[in-house]
mmCIF file as Biopython writes it, N, C-alpha, C and O atoms, coordinates in Angstrom:
data_model
#
loop_
_atom_site.group_PDB
_atom_site.id
_atom_site.type_symbol
_atom_site.label_atom_id
_atom_site.label_alt_id
_atom_site.label_comp_id
_atom_site.label_asym_id
_atom_site.label_entity_id
_atom_site.label_seq_id
_atom_site.pdbx_PDB_ins_code
_atom_site.Cartn_x
_atom_site.Cartn_y
_atom_site.Cartn_z
_atom_site.occupancy
_atom_site.B_iso_or_equiv
_atom_site.auth_seq_id
_atom_site.auth_asym_id
_atom_site.pdbx_PDB_model_num
ATOM 1   N N  . MET A ? 1  ? 0.851   -1.177 0.000   1.0 0.0 1  A 1 
ATOM 2   C CA . MET A ? 1  ? 0.000   0.000  0.000   1.0 0.0 1  A 1 
ATOM 3   C C  . MET A ? 1  ? 0.900   1.245  0.000   1.0 0.0 1  A 1 
ATOM 4   O O  . MET A ? 1  ? 1.882   1.302  0.741   1.0 0.0 1  A 1 
ATOM 5   N N  . PRO A ? 2  ? 0.559   2.252  -0.843  1.0 0.0 2  A 1 
ATOM 6   C CA . PRO A ? 2  ? 1.370   3.481  -0.886  1.0 0.0 2  A 1 
ATOM 7   C C  . PRO A ? 2  ? 1.266   4.266  0.419   1.0 0.0 2  A 1 
ATOM 8   O O  . PRO A ? 2  ? 0.292   4.120  1.159   1.0 0.0 2  A 1 
ATOM 9   N N  . PRO A ? 3  ? 2.252   5.084  0.696   1.0 0.0 3  A 1 
ATOM 10  C CA . PRO A ? 3  ? 2.210   5.923  1.906   1.0 0.0 3  A 1 
ATOM 11  C C  . PRO A ? 3  ? 0.992   6.853  1.904   1.0 0.0 3  A 1 
ATOM 12  O O  . PRO A ? 3  ? 0.383   7.126  0.870   1.0 0.0 3  A 1 
ATOM 13  N N  . PHE A ? 4  ? 0.673   7.318  3.091   1.0 0.0 4  A 1 
ATOM 14  C CA . PHE A ? 4  ? -0.504  8.168  3.276   1.0 0.0 4  A 1 
ATOM 15  C C  . PHE A ? 4  ? -0.462  9.403  2.377   1.0 0.0 4  A 1 
ATOM 16  O O  . PHE A ? 4  ? -1.477  9.763  1.783   1.0 0.0 4  A 1 
ATOM 17  N N  . PHE A ? 5  ? 0.689   10.051 2.269   1.0 0.0 5  A 1 
ATOM 18  C CA . PHE A ? 5  ? 0.809   11.278 1.476   1.0 0.0 5  A 1 
ATOM 19  C C  . PHE A ? 5  ? 0.425   11.030 0.016   1.0 0.0 5  A 1 
ATOM 20  O O  . PHE A ? 5  ? -0.286  11.834 -0.586  1.0 0.0 5  A 1 
ATOM 21  N N  . ILE A ? 6  ? 0.890   9.930  -0.543  1.0 0.0 6  A 1 
ATOM 22  C CA . ILE A ? 6  ? 0.591   9.614  -1.951  1.0 0.0 6  A 1 
ATOM 23  C C  . ILE A ? 6  ? -0.893  9.305  -2.116  1.0 0.0 6  A 1 
ATOM 24  O O  . ILE A ? 6  ? -1.521  9.784  -3.061  1.0 0.0 6  A 1 
ATOM 25  N N  . ARG A ? 7  ? -1.457  8.519  -1.217  1.0 0.0 7  A 1 
ATOM 26  C CA . ARG A ? 7  ? -2.891  8.210  -1.290  1.0 0.0 7  A 1 
ATOM 27  C C  . ARG A ? 7  ? -3.731  9.476  -1.150  1.0 0.0 7  A 1 
ATOM 28  O O  . ARG A ? 7  ? -4.695  9.666  -1.890  1.0 0.0 7  A 1 
ATOM 29  N N  . HIS A ? 8  ? -3.372  10.336 -0.210  1.0 0.0 8  A 1 
ATOM 30  C CA . HIS A ? 8  ? -4.103  11.571 0.041   1.0 0.0 8  A 1 
ATOM 31  C C  . HIS A ? 8  ? -4.011  12.501 -1.168  1.0 0.0 8  A 1 
ATOM 32  O O  . HIS A ? 8  ? -5.019  13.076 -1.579  1.0 0.0 8  A 1 
ATOM 33  N N  . THR A ? 9  ? -2.814  12.654 -1.742  1.0 0.0 9  A 1 
ATOM 34  C CA . THR A ? 9  ? -2.611  13.508 -2.914  1.0 0.0 9  A 1 
ATOM 35  C C  . THR A ? 9  ? -3.388  12.963 -4.109  1.0 0.0 9  A 1 
ATOM 36  O O  . THR A ? 9  ? -4.018  13.727 -4.840  1.0 0.0 9  A 1 
ATOM 37  N N  . LEU A ? 10 ? -3.346  11.658 -4.307  1.0 0.0 10 A 1 
ATOM 38  C CA . LEU A ? 10 ? -4.066  11.038 -5.420  1.0 0.0 10 A 1 
ATOM 39  C C  . LEU A ? 10 ? -5.565  11.266 -5.292  1.0 0.0 10 A 1 
ATOM 40  O O  . LEU A ? 10 ? -6.235  11.584 -6.274  1.0 0.0 10 A 1 
ATOM 41  N N  . PHE A ? 11 ? -6.097  11.101 -4.068  1.0 0.0 11 A 1 
ATOM 42  C CA . PHE A ? 11 ? -7.519  11.317 -3.834  1.0 0.0 11 A 1 
ATOM 43  C C  . PHE A ? 11 ? -7.914  12.746 -4.203  1.0 0.0 11 A 1 
ATOM 44  O O  . PHE A ? 11 ? -8.904  12.937 -4.910  1.0 0.0 11 A 1 
ATOM 45  N N  . TRP A ? 12 ? -7.173  13.750 -3.746  1.0 0.0 12 A 1 
ATOM 46  C CA . TRP A ? 12 ? -7.519  15.141 -4.023  1.0 0.0 12 A 1 
ATOM 47  C C  . TRP A ? 12 ? -7.343  15.483 -5.488  1.0 0.0 12 A 1 
ATOM 48  O O  . TRP A ? 12 ? -8.112  16.279 -6.027  1.0 0.0 12 A 1 
ATOM 49  N N  . TRP A ? 13 ? -6.346  14.902 -6.151  1.0 0.0 13 A 1 
ATOM 50  C CA . TRP A ? 13 ? -6.160  15.148 -7.580  1.0 0.0 13 A 1 
ATOM 51  C C  . TRP A ? 13 ? -7.358  14.631 -8.363  1.0 0.0 13 A 1 
ATOM 52  O O  . TRP A ? 13 ? -7.847  15.324 -9.255  1.0 0.0 13 A 1 
ATOM 53  N N  . VAL A ? 14 ? -7.843  13.432 -8.056  1.0 0.0 14 A 1 
ATOM 54  C CA . VAL A ? 14 ? -9.017  12.870 -8.743  1.0 0.0 14 A 1 
ATOM 55  C C  . VAL A ? 14 ? -10.250 13.695 -8.422  1.0 0.0 14 A 1 
ATOM 56  O O  . VAL A ? 14 ? -11.039 13.988 -9.321  1.0 0.0 14 A 1 
ATOM 57  N N  . PHE A ? 15 ? -10.437 14.076 -7.171  1.0 0.0 15 A 1 
ATOM 58  C CA . PHE A ? 15 ? -11.607 14.863 -6.773  1.0 0.0 15 A 1 
ATOM 59  C C  . PHE A ? 15 ? -11.637 16.218 -7.477  1.0 0.0 15 A 1 
ATOM 60  O O  . PHE A ? 15 ? -12.668 16.604 -8.028  1.0 0.0 15 A 1 
ATOM 61  N N  . VAL A ? 16 ? -10.519 16.943 -7.464  1.0 0.0 16 A 1 
ATOM 62  C CA . VAL A ? 16 ? -10.461 18.280 -8.062  1.0 0.0 16 A 1 
ATOM 63  C C  . VAL A ? 16 ? -10.566 18.196 -9.584  1.0 0.0 16 A 1 
ATOM 64  O O  . VAL A ? 16 ? -11.241 19.026 -10.193 1.0 0.0 16 A 1 
ATOM 65  N N  . SER A ? 17 ? -9.921  17.220 -10.208 1.0 0.0 17 A 1 
ATOM 66  C CA . SER A ? 17 ? -10.005 17.112 -11.668 1.0 0.0 17 A 1 
ATOM 67  C C  . SER A ? 17 ? -11.427 16.802 -12.112 1.0 0.0 17 A 1 
ATOM 68  O O  . SER A ? 17 ? -11.855 17.284 -13.161 1.0 0.0 17 A 1 
ATOM 69  N N  . ASN A ? 18 ? -12.166 16.016 -11.350 1.0 0.0 18 A 1 
ATOM 70  C CA . ASN A ? 18 ? -13.566 15.746 -11.693 1.0 0.0 18 A 1 
ATOM 71  C C  . ASN A ? 18 ? -14.448 16.958 -11.423 1.0 0.0 18 A 1 
ATOM 72  O O  . ASN A ? 18 ? -15.472 17.137 -12.082 1.0 0.0 18 A 1 
ATOM 73  N N  . LEU A ? 19 ? -14.068 17.777 -10.476 1.0 0.0 19 A 1 
ATOM 74  C CA . LEU A ? 19 ? -14.834 18.974 -10.147 1.0 0.0 19 A 1 
ATOM 75  C C  . LEU A ? 19 ? -14.813 19.976 -11.300 1.0 0.0 19 A 1 
ATOM 76  O O  . LEU A ? 19 ? -15.813 20.643 -11.566 1.0 0.0 19 A 1 
ATOM 77  N N  . PHE A ? 20 ? -13.672 20.082 -11.984 1.0 0.0 20 A 1 
ATOM 78  C CA . PHE A ? 20 ? -13.523 21.035 -13.075 1.0 0.0 20 A 1 
ATOM 79  C C  . PHE A ? 20 ? -13.591 20.391 -14.455 1.0 0.0 20 A 1 
ATOM 80  O O  . PHE A ? 20 ? -13.250 21.038 -15.445 1.0 0.0 20 A 1 
ATOM 81  N N  . ALA A ? 21 ? -14.015 19.155 -14.547 1.0 0.0 21 A 1 
ATOM 82  C CA . ALA A ? 21 ? -14.092 18.460 -15.837 1.0 0.0 21 A 1 
ATOM 83  C C  . ALA A ? 21 ? -15.186 19.080 -16.700 1.0 0.0 21 A 1 
ATOM 84  O O  . ALA A ? 21 ? -16.246 19.462 -16.202 1.0 0.0 21 A 1 
ATOM 85  N N  . GLN A ? 22 ? -14.915 19.173 -17.993 1.0 0.0 22 A 1 
ATOM 86  C CA . GLN A ? 22 ? -15.905 19.712 -18.924 1.0 0.0 22 A 1 
ATOM 87  C C  . GLN A ? 22 ? -16.833 18.602 -19.374 1.0 0.0 22 A 1 
ATOM 88  O O  . GLN A ? 22 ? -16.427 17.450 -19.522 1.0 0.0 22 A 1 
ATOM 89  N N  . GLN A ? 23 ? -18.077 18.966 -19.586 1.0 0.0 23 A 1 
ATOM 90  C CA . GLN A ? 23 ? -19.062 18.016 -20.083 1.0 0.0 23 A 1 
ATOM 91  C C  . GLN A ? 23 ? -19.322 18.310 -21.549 1.0 0.0 23 A 1 
ATOM 92  O O  . GLN A ? 23 ? -19.582 19.456 -21.912 1.0 0.0 23 A 1 
ATOM 93  N N  . TYR A ? 24 ? -19.257 17.301 -22.388 1.0 0.0 24 A 1 
ATOM 94  C CA . TYR A ? 24 ? -19.484 17.457 -23.816 1.0 0.0 24 A 1 
ATOM 95  C C  . TYR A ? 24 ? -20.747 16.722 -24.227 1.0 0.0 24 A 1 
ATOM 96  O O  . TYR A ? 24 ? -21.068 15.661 -23.693 1.0 0.0 24 A 1 
ATOM 97  N N  . TYR A ? 25 ? -21.456 17.300 -25.182 1.0 0.0 25 A 1 
ATOM 98  C CA . TYR A ? 25 ? -22.641 16.673 -25.747 1.0 0.0 25 A 1 
ATOM 99  C C  . TYR A ? 25 ? -22.254 16.096 -27.101 1.0 0.0 25 A 1 
ATOM 100 O O  . TYR A ? 25 ? -21.729 16.810 -27.955 1.0 0.0 25 A 1 
ATOM 101 N N  . ILE A ? 26 ? -22.509 14.818 -27.298 1.0 0.0 26 A 1 
ATOM 102 C CA . ILE A ? 26 ? -22.170 14.156 -28.555 1.0 0.0 26 A 1 
ATOM 103 C C  . ILE A ? 26 ? -23.453 13.711 -29.238 1.0 0.0 26 A 1 
ATOM 104 O O  . ILE A ? 26 ? -24.286 13.031 -28.639 1.0 0.0 26 A 1 
ATOM 105 N N  . LYS A ? 27 ? -23.600 14.099 -30.487 1.0 0.0 27 A 1 
ATOM 106 C CA . LYS A ? 27 ? -24.771 13.727 -31.287 1.0 0.0 27 A 1 
ATOM 107 C C  . LYS A ? 27 ? -24.282 12.913 -32.476 1.0 0.0 27 A 1 
ATOM 108 O O  . LYS A ? 27 ? -23.359 13.333 -33.174 1.0 0.0 27 A 1 
ATOM 109 N N  . ASN A ? 28 ? -24.879 11.773 -32.711 1.0 0.0 28 A 1 
ATOM 110 C CA . ASN A ? 28 ? -24.553 10.936 -33.856 1.0 0.0 28 A 1 
ATOM 111 C C  . ASN A ? 28 ? -25.531 11.229 -34.986 1.0 0.0 28 A 1 
ATOM 112 O O  . ASN A ? 28 ? -26.742 11.272 -34.769 1.0 0.0 28 A 1 
ATOM 113 N N  . TYR A ? 29 ? -25.007 11.428 -36.191 1.0 0.0 29 A 1 
ATOM 114 C CA . TYR A ? 29 ? -25.834 11.663 -37.363 1.0 0.0 29 A 1 
ATOM 115 C C  . TYR A ? 29 ? -25.725 10.460 -38.290 1.0 0.0 29 A 1 
ATOM 116 O O  . TYR A ? 29 ? -24.696 9.786  -38.330 1.0 0.0 29 A 1 
ATOM 117 N N  . SER A ? 30 ? -26.797 10.198 -39.035 1.0 0.0 30 A 1 
ATOM 118 C CA . SER A ? 30 ? -26.820 9.065  -39.953 1.0 0.0 30 A 1 
ATOM 119 C C  . SER A ? 30 ? -27.595 9.446  -41.206 1.0 0.0 30 A 1 
ATOM 120 O O  . SER A ? 30 ? -27.942 10.611 -41.399 1.0 0.0 30 A 1 
ATOM 121 N N  . THR A ? 31 ? -27.863 8.473  -42.047 1.0 0.0 31 A 1 
ATOM 122 C CA . THR A ? 31 ? -28.614 8.732  -43.274 1.0 0.0 31 A 1 
ATOM 123 C C  . THR A ? 31 ? -30.031 9.213  -42.974 1.0 0.0 31 A 1 
ATOM 124 O O  . THR A ? 31 ? -30.622 9.932  -43.780 1.0 0.0 31 A 1 
ATOM 125 N N  . SER A ? 32 ? -30.573 8.832  -41.843 1.0 0.0 32 A 1 
ATOM 126 C CA . SER A ? 32 ? -31.922 9.301  -41.497 1.0 0.0 32 A 1 
ATOM 127 C C  . SER A ? 32 ? -31.944 10.801 -41.186 1.0 0.0 32 A 1 
ATOM 128 O O  . SER A ? 32 ? -33.002 11.430 -41.226 1.0 0.0 32 A 1 
ATOM 129 N N  . ASP A ? 33 ? -30.774 11.373 -40.876 1.0 0.0 33 A 1 
ATOM 130 C CA . ASP A ? 33 ? -30.664 12.812 -40.627 1.0 0.0 33 A 1 
ATOM 131 C C  . ASP A ? 33 ? -30.332 13.607 -41.884 1.0 0.0 33 A 1 
ATOM 132 O O  . ASP A ? 33 ? -30.407 14.835 -41.878 1.0 0.0 33 A 1 
ATOM 133 N N  . GLY A ? 34 ? -29.962 12.911 -42.969 1.0 0.0 34 A 1 
ATOM 134 C CA . GLY A ? 34 ? -29.666 13.607 -44.210 1.0 0.0 34 A 1 
ATOM 135 C C  . GLY A ? 34 ? -28.303 13.323 -44.802 1.0 0.0 34 A 1 
ATOM 136 O O  . GLY A ? 34 ? -27.999 13.810 -45.891 1.0 0.0 34 A 1 
ATOM 137 N N  . LEU A ? 35 ? -27.474 12.554 -44.124 1.0 0.0 35 A 1 
ATOM 138 C CA . LEU A ? 35 ? -26.176 12.195 -44.695 1.0 0.0 35 A 1 
ATOM 139 C C  . LEU A ? 35 ? -26.374 11.245 -45.881 1.0 0.0 35 A 1 
ATOM 140 O O  . LEU A ? 35 ? -27.275 10.406 -45.844 1.0 0.0 35 A 1 
ATOM 141 N N  . PRO A ? 36 ? -25.552 11.357 -46.934 1.0 0.0 36 A 1 
ATOM 142 C CA . PRO A ? 36 ? -25.689 10.450 -48.068 1.0 0.0 36 A 1 
ATOM 143 C C  . PRO A ? 36 ? -25.284 9.019  -47.727 1.0 0.0 36 A 1 
ATOM 144 O O  . PRO A ? 36 ? -25.775 8.079  -48.353 1.0 0.0 36 A 1 
ATOM 145 N N  . SER A ? 37 ? -24.391 8.834  -46.742 1.0 0.0 37 A 1 
ATOM 146 C CA . SER A ? 37 ? -23.927 7.511  -46.352 1.0 0.0 37 A 1 
ATOM 147 C C  . SER A ? 37 ? -23.507 7.549  -44.894 1.0 0.0 37 A 1 
ATOM 148 O O  . SER A ? 37 ? -23.173 8.610  -44.365 1.0 0.0 37 A 1 
ATOM 149 N N  . ASN A ? 38 ? -23.522 6.390  -44.242 1.0 0.0 38 A 1 
ATOM 150 C CA . ASN A ? 38 ? -23.066 6.309  -42.859 1.0 0.0 38 A 1 
ATOM 151 C C  . ASN A ? 38 ? -21.554 6.109  -42.751 1.0 0.0 38 A 1 
ATOM 152 O O  . ASN A ? 38 ? -21.006 6.132  -41.649 1.0 0.0 38 A 1 
ATOM 153 N N  . THR A ? 39 ? -20.881 5.912  -43.877 1.0 0.0 39 A 1 
ATOM 154 C CA . THR A ? 39 ? -19.436 5.742  -43.898 1.0 0.0 39 A 1 
ATOM 155 C C  . THR A ? 39 ? -18.784 7.072  -44.241 1.0 0.0 39 A 1 
ATOM 156 O O  . THR A ? 39 ? -18.930 7.570  -45.358 1.0 0.0 39 A 1 
ATOM 157 N N  . ILE A ? 40 ? -18.066 7.648  -43.284 1.0 0.0 40 A 1 
ATOM 158 C CA . ILE A ? 40 ? -17.451 8.970  -43.446 1.0 0.0 40 A 1 
ATOM 159 C C  . ILE A ? 40 ? -15.943 8.815  -43.558 1.0 0.0 40 A 1 
ATOM 160 O O  . ILE A ? 40 ? -15.323 8.104  -42.767 1.0 0.0 40 A 1 
ATOM 161 N N  . PHE A ? 41 ? -15.355 9.489  -44.552 1.0 0.0 41 A 1 
ATOM 162 C CA . PHE A ? 41 ? -13.917 9.468  -44.749 1.0 0.0 41 A 1 
ATOM 163 C C  . PHE A ? 41 ? -13.237 10.756 -44.301 1.0 0.0 41 A 1 
ATOM 164 O O  . PHE A ? 41 ? -12.082 10.721 -43.877 1.0 0.0 41 A 1 
ATOM 165 N N  . GLU A ? 42 ? -13.913 11.870 -44.385 1.0 0.0 42 A 1 
ATOM 166 C CA . GLU A ? 42 ? -13.277 13.162 -44.114 1.0 0.0 42 A 1 
ATOM 167 C C  . GLU A ? 42 ? -14.292 14.136 -43.540 1.0 0.0 42 A 1 
ATOM 168 O O  . GLU A ? 42 ? -15.456 14.147 -43.942 1.0 0.0 42 A 1 
ATOM 169 N N  . ILE A ? 43 ? -13.841 14.955 -42.595 1.0 0.0 43 A 1 
ATOM 170 C CA . ILE A ? 43 ? -14.656 16.051 -42.062 1.0 0.0 43 A 1 
ATOM 171 C C  . ILE A ? 43 ? -13.796 17.303 -42.080 1.0 0.0 43 A 1 
ATOM 172 O O  . ILE A ? 43 ? -12.667 17.299 -41.590 1.0 0.0 43 A 1 
ATOM 173 N N  . PHE A ? 44 ? -14.336 18.371 -42.648 1.0 0.0 44 A 1 
ATOM 174 C CA . PHE A ? 44 ? -13.624 19.643 -42.727 1.0 0.0 44 A 1 
ATOM 175 C C  . PHE A ? 44 ? -14.539 20.728 -42.179 1.0 0.0 44 A 1 
ATOM 176 O O  . PHE A ? 44 ? -15.714 20.789 -42.539 1.0 0.0 44 A 1 
ATOM 177 N N  . VAL A ? 45 ? -14.011 21.584 -41.313 1.0 0.0 45 A 1 
ATOM 178 C CA . VAL A ? 45 ? -14.774 22.710 -40.771 1.0 0.0 45 A 1 
ATOM 179 C C  . VAL A ? 45 ? -14.226 23.980 -41.411 1.0 0.0 45 A 1 
ATOM 180 O O  . VAL A ? 45 ? -13.037 24.278 -41.294 1.0 0.0 45 A 1 
ATOM 181 N N  . ASP A ? 46 ? -15.104 24.733 -42.096 1.0 0.0 46 A 1 
ATOM 182 C CA . ASP A ? 46 ? -14.643 25.951 -42.771 1.0 0.0 46 A 1 
ATOM 183 C C  . ASP A ? 46 ? -14.655 27.140 -41.817 1.0 0.0 46 A 1 
ATOM 184 O O  . ASP A ? 46 ? -14.987 26.992 -40.641 1.0 0.0 46 A 1 
ATOM 185 N N  . ARG A ? 47 ? -14.292 28.321 -42.322 1.0 0.0 47 A 1 
ATOM 186 C CA . ARG A ? 47 ? -14.172 29.491 -41.444 1.0 0.0 47 A 1 
ATOM 187 C C  . ARG A ? 47 ? -15.508 29.993 -40.908 1.0 0.0 47 A 1 
ATOM 188 O O  . ARG A ? 47 ? -15.531 30.798 -39.978 1.0 0.0 47 A 1 
ATOM 189 N N  . ASN A ? 48 ? -16.619 29.535 -41.475 1.0 0.0 48 A 1 
ATOM 190 C CA . ASN A ? 48 ? -17.950 29.877 -40.964 1.0 0.0 48 A 1 
ATOM 191 C C  . ASN A ? 48 ? -18.457 28.822 -39.980 1.0 0.0 48 A 1 
ATOM 192 O O  . ASN A ? 48 ? -19.619 28.855 -39.574 1.0 0.0 48 A 1 
ATOM 193 N N  . TYR A ? 49 ? -17.587 27.892 -39.600 1.0 0.0 49 A 1 
ATOM 194 C CA . TYR A ? 49 ? -17.890 26.804 -38.667 1.0 0.0 49 A 1 
ATOM 195 C C  . TYR A ? 49 ? -18.936 25.847 -39.206 1.0 0.0 49 A 1 
ATOM 196 O O  . TYR A ? 49 ? -19.630 25.189 -38.431 1.0 0.0 49 A 1 
ATOM 197 N N  . ALA A ? 50 ? -19.060 25.760 -40.510 1.0 0.0 50 A 1 
ATOM 198 C CA . ALA A ? 50 ? -19.904 24.757 -41.134 1.0 0.0 50 A 1 
ATOM 199 C C  . ALA A ? 50 ? -19.039 23.535 -41.424 1.0 0.0 50 A 1 
ATOM 200 O O  . ALA A ? 50 ? -17.838 23.665 -41.660 1.0 0.0 50 A 1 
ATOM 201 N N  . MET A ? 51 ? -19.641 22.363 -41.408 1.0 0.0 51 A 1 
ATOM 202 C CA . MET A ? 51 ? -18.898 21.135 -41.643 1.0 0.0 51 A 1 
ATOM 203 C C  . MET A ? 51 ? -19.163 20.606 -43.045 1.0 0.0 51 A 1 
ATOM 204 O O  . MET A ? 51 ? -20.307 20.535 -43.494 1.0 0.0 51 A 1 
ATOM 205 N N  . TRP A ? 52 ? -18.094 20.239 -43.720 1.0 0.0 52 A 1 
ATOM 206 C CA . TRP A ? 52 ? -18.145 19.542 -44.994 1.0 0.0 52 A 1 
ATOM 207 C C  . TRP A ? 52 ? -17.765 18.098 -44.692 1.0 0.0 52 A 1 
ATOM 208 O O  . TRP A ? 52 ? -16.682 17.830 -44.171 1.0 0.0 52 A 1 
ATOM 209 N N  . ILE A ? 53 ? -18.659 17.169 -45.022 1.0 0.0 53 A 1 
ATOM 210 C CA . ILE A ? 53 ? -18.470 15.771 -44.654 1.0 0.0 53 A 1 
ATOM 211 C C  . ILE A ? 53 ? -18.370 14.940 -45.923 1.0 0.0 53 A 1 
ATOM 212 O O  . ILE A ? 53 ? -19.312 14.873 -46.713 1.0 0.0 53 A 1 
ATOM 213 N N  . GLY A ? 54 ? -17.223 14.311 -46.107 1.0 0.0 54 A 1 
ATOM 214 C CA . GLY A ? 54 ? -17.010 13.444 -47.265 1.0 0.0 54 A 1 
ATOM 215 C C  . GLY A ? 54 ? -17.384 12.022 -46.918 1.0 0.0 54 A 1 
ATOM 216 O O  . GLY A ? 54 ? -16.793 11.421 -46.021 1.0 0.0 54 A 1 
ATOM 217 N N  . THR A ? 55 ? -18.364 11.478 -47.624 1.0 0.0 55 A 1 
ATOM 218 C CA . THR A ? 55 ? -18.826 10.117 -47.383 1.0 0.0 55 A 1 
ATOM 219 C C  . THR A ? 55 ? -18.569 9.258  -48.618 1.0 0.0 55 A 1 
ATOM 220 O O  . THR A ? 55 ? -18.072 9.747  -49.633 1.0 0.0 55 A 1 
ATOM 221 N N  . VAL A ? 56 ? -18.906 7.992  -48.523 1.0 0.0 56 A 1 
ATOM 222 C CA . VAL A ? 56 ? -18.757 7.061  -49.635 1.0 0.0 56 A 1 
ATOM 223 C C  . VAL A ? 56 ? -19.627 7.489  -50.815 1.0 0.0 56 A 1 
ATOM 224 O O  . VAL A ? 56 ? -19.218 7.354  -51.968 1.0 0.0 56 A 1 
ATOM 225 N N  . ASP A ? 57 ? -20.802 7.995  -50.539 1.0 0.0 57 A 1 
ATOM 226 C CA . ASP A ? 57 ? -21.756 8.341  -51.592 1.0 0.0 57 A 1 
ATOM 227 C C  . ASP A ? 57 ? -21.781 9.814  -51.953 1.0 0.0 57 A 1 
ATOM 228 O O  . ASP A ? 57 ? -22.682 10.244 -52.674 1.0 0.0 57 A 1 
ATOM 229 N N  . GLY A ? 58 ? -20.831 10.602 -51.483 1.0 0.0 58 A 1 
ATOM 230 C CA . GLY A ? 58 ? -20.778 12.001 -51.879 1.0 0.0 58 A 1 
ATOM 231 C C  . GLY A ? 58 ? -20.432 12.944 -50.744 1.0 0.0 58 A 1 
ATOM 232 O O  . GLY A ? 58 ? -20.176 12.536 -49.611 1.0 0.0 58 A 1 
ATOM 233 N N  . LEU A ? 59 ? -20.436 14.215 -51.090 1.0 0.0 59 A 1 
ATOM 234 C CA . LEU A ? 59 ? -20.080 15.279 -50.165 1.0 0.0 59 A 1 
ATOM 235 C C  . LEU A ? 59 ? -21.344 15.885 -49.571 1.0 0.0 59 A 1 
ATOM 236 O O  . LEU A ? 59 ? -22.332 16.093 -50.276 1.0 0.0 59 A 1 
ATOM 237 N N  . SER A ? 60 ? -21.309 16.168 -48.270 1.0 0.0 60 A 1 
ATOM 238 C CA . SER A ? 60 ? -22.451 16.756 -47.588 1.0 0.0 60 A 1 
ATOM 239 C C  . SER A ? 60 ? -22.014 18.006 -46.852 1.0 0.0 60 A 1 
ATOM 240 O O  . SER A ? 60 ? -20.889 18.073 -46.357 1.0 0.0 60 A 1 
ATOM 241 N N  . TYR A ? 61 ? -22.888 18.997 -46.774 1.0 0.0 61 A 1 
ATOM 242 C CA . TYR A ? 61 ? -22.637 20.266 -46.102 1.0 0.0 61 A 1 
ATOM 243 C C  . TYR A ? 61 ? -23.579 20.355 -44.913 1.0 0.0 61 A 1 
ATOM 244 O O  . TYR A ? 61 ? -24.792 20.210 -45.063 1.0 0.0 61 A 1 
ATOM 245 N N  . TYR A ? 62 ? -23.020 20.595 -43.733 1.0 0.0 62 A 1 
ATOM 246 C CA . TYR A ? 62 ? -23.833 20.713 -42.520 1.0 0.0 62 A 1 
ATOM 247 C C  . TYR A ? 62 ? -23.602 22.080 -41.910 1.0 0.0 62 A 1 
ATOM 248 O O  . TYR A ? 62 ? -22.478 22.401 -41.523 1.0 0.0 62 A 1 
ATOM 249 N N  . ASP A ? 63 ? -24.646 22.890 -41.815 1.0 0.0 63 A 1 
ATOM 250 C CA . ASP A ? 63 ? -24.534 24.267 -41.319 1.0 0.0 63 A 1 
ATOM 251 C C  . ASP A ? 63 ? -24.796 24.405 -39.817 1.0 0.0 63 A 1 
ATOM 252 O O  . ASP A ? 63 ? -24.822 25.520 -39.296 1.0 0.0 63 A 1 
ATOM 253 N N  . GLY A ? 64 ? -24.987 23.300 -39.126 1.0 0.0 64 A 1 
ATOM 254 C CA . GLY A ? 64 ? -25.273 23.322 -37.698 1.0 0.0 64 A 1 
ATOM 255 C C  . GLY A ? 64 ? -26.729 23.008 -37.416 1.0 0.0 64 A 1 
ATOM 256 O O  . GLY A ? 64 ? -27.086 22.723 -36.273 1.0 0.0 64 A 1 
ATOM 257 N N  . GLN A ? 65 ? -27.573 23.055 -38.431 1.0 0.0 65 A 1 
ATOM 258 C CA . GLN A ? 65 ? -28.989 22.752 -38.281 1.0 0.0 65 A 1 
ATOM 259 C C  . GLN A ? 65 ? -29.451 21.662 -39.255 1.0 0.0 65 A 1 
ATOM 260 O O  . GLN A ? 65 ? -30.148 20.723 -38.871 1.0 0.0 65 A 1 
ATOM 261 N N  . THR A ? 66 ? -29.052 21.806 -40.508 1.0 0.0 66 A 1 
ATOM 262 C CA . THR A ? 66 ? -29.507 20.863 -41.538 1.0 0.0 66 A 1 
ATOM 263 C C  . THR A ? 66 ? -28.351 20.453 -42.449 1.0 0.0 66 A 1 
ATOM 264 O O  . THR A ? 66 ? -27.323 21.124 -42.526 1.0 0.0 66 A 1 
ATOM 265 N N  . PHE A ? 67 ? -28.555 19.337 -43.128 1.0 0.0 67 A 1 
ATOM 266 C CA . PHE A ? 67 ? -27.610 18.873 -44.133 1.0 0.0 67 A 1 
ATOM 267 C C  . PHE A ? 67 ? -28.040 19.367 -45.492 1.0 0.0 67 A 1 
ATOM 268 O O  . PHE A ? 67 ? -27.376 19.086 -46.489 1.0 0.0 67 A 1 
#
């Protein structure tokens, strides 16, 4: 068993890192949402923060709301 100092430091590091951890929202898109294919090869974000998605069946443009 590690010494008390190491256990105590490890506990506080885990506690504090979880306290300030960022939460991310992940959304999965598929052909039912408007993508030409579910197989994606490339994603590019342009200067307007729109996504260009290269799939097996063609190129798709996503503006943040619709494809």
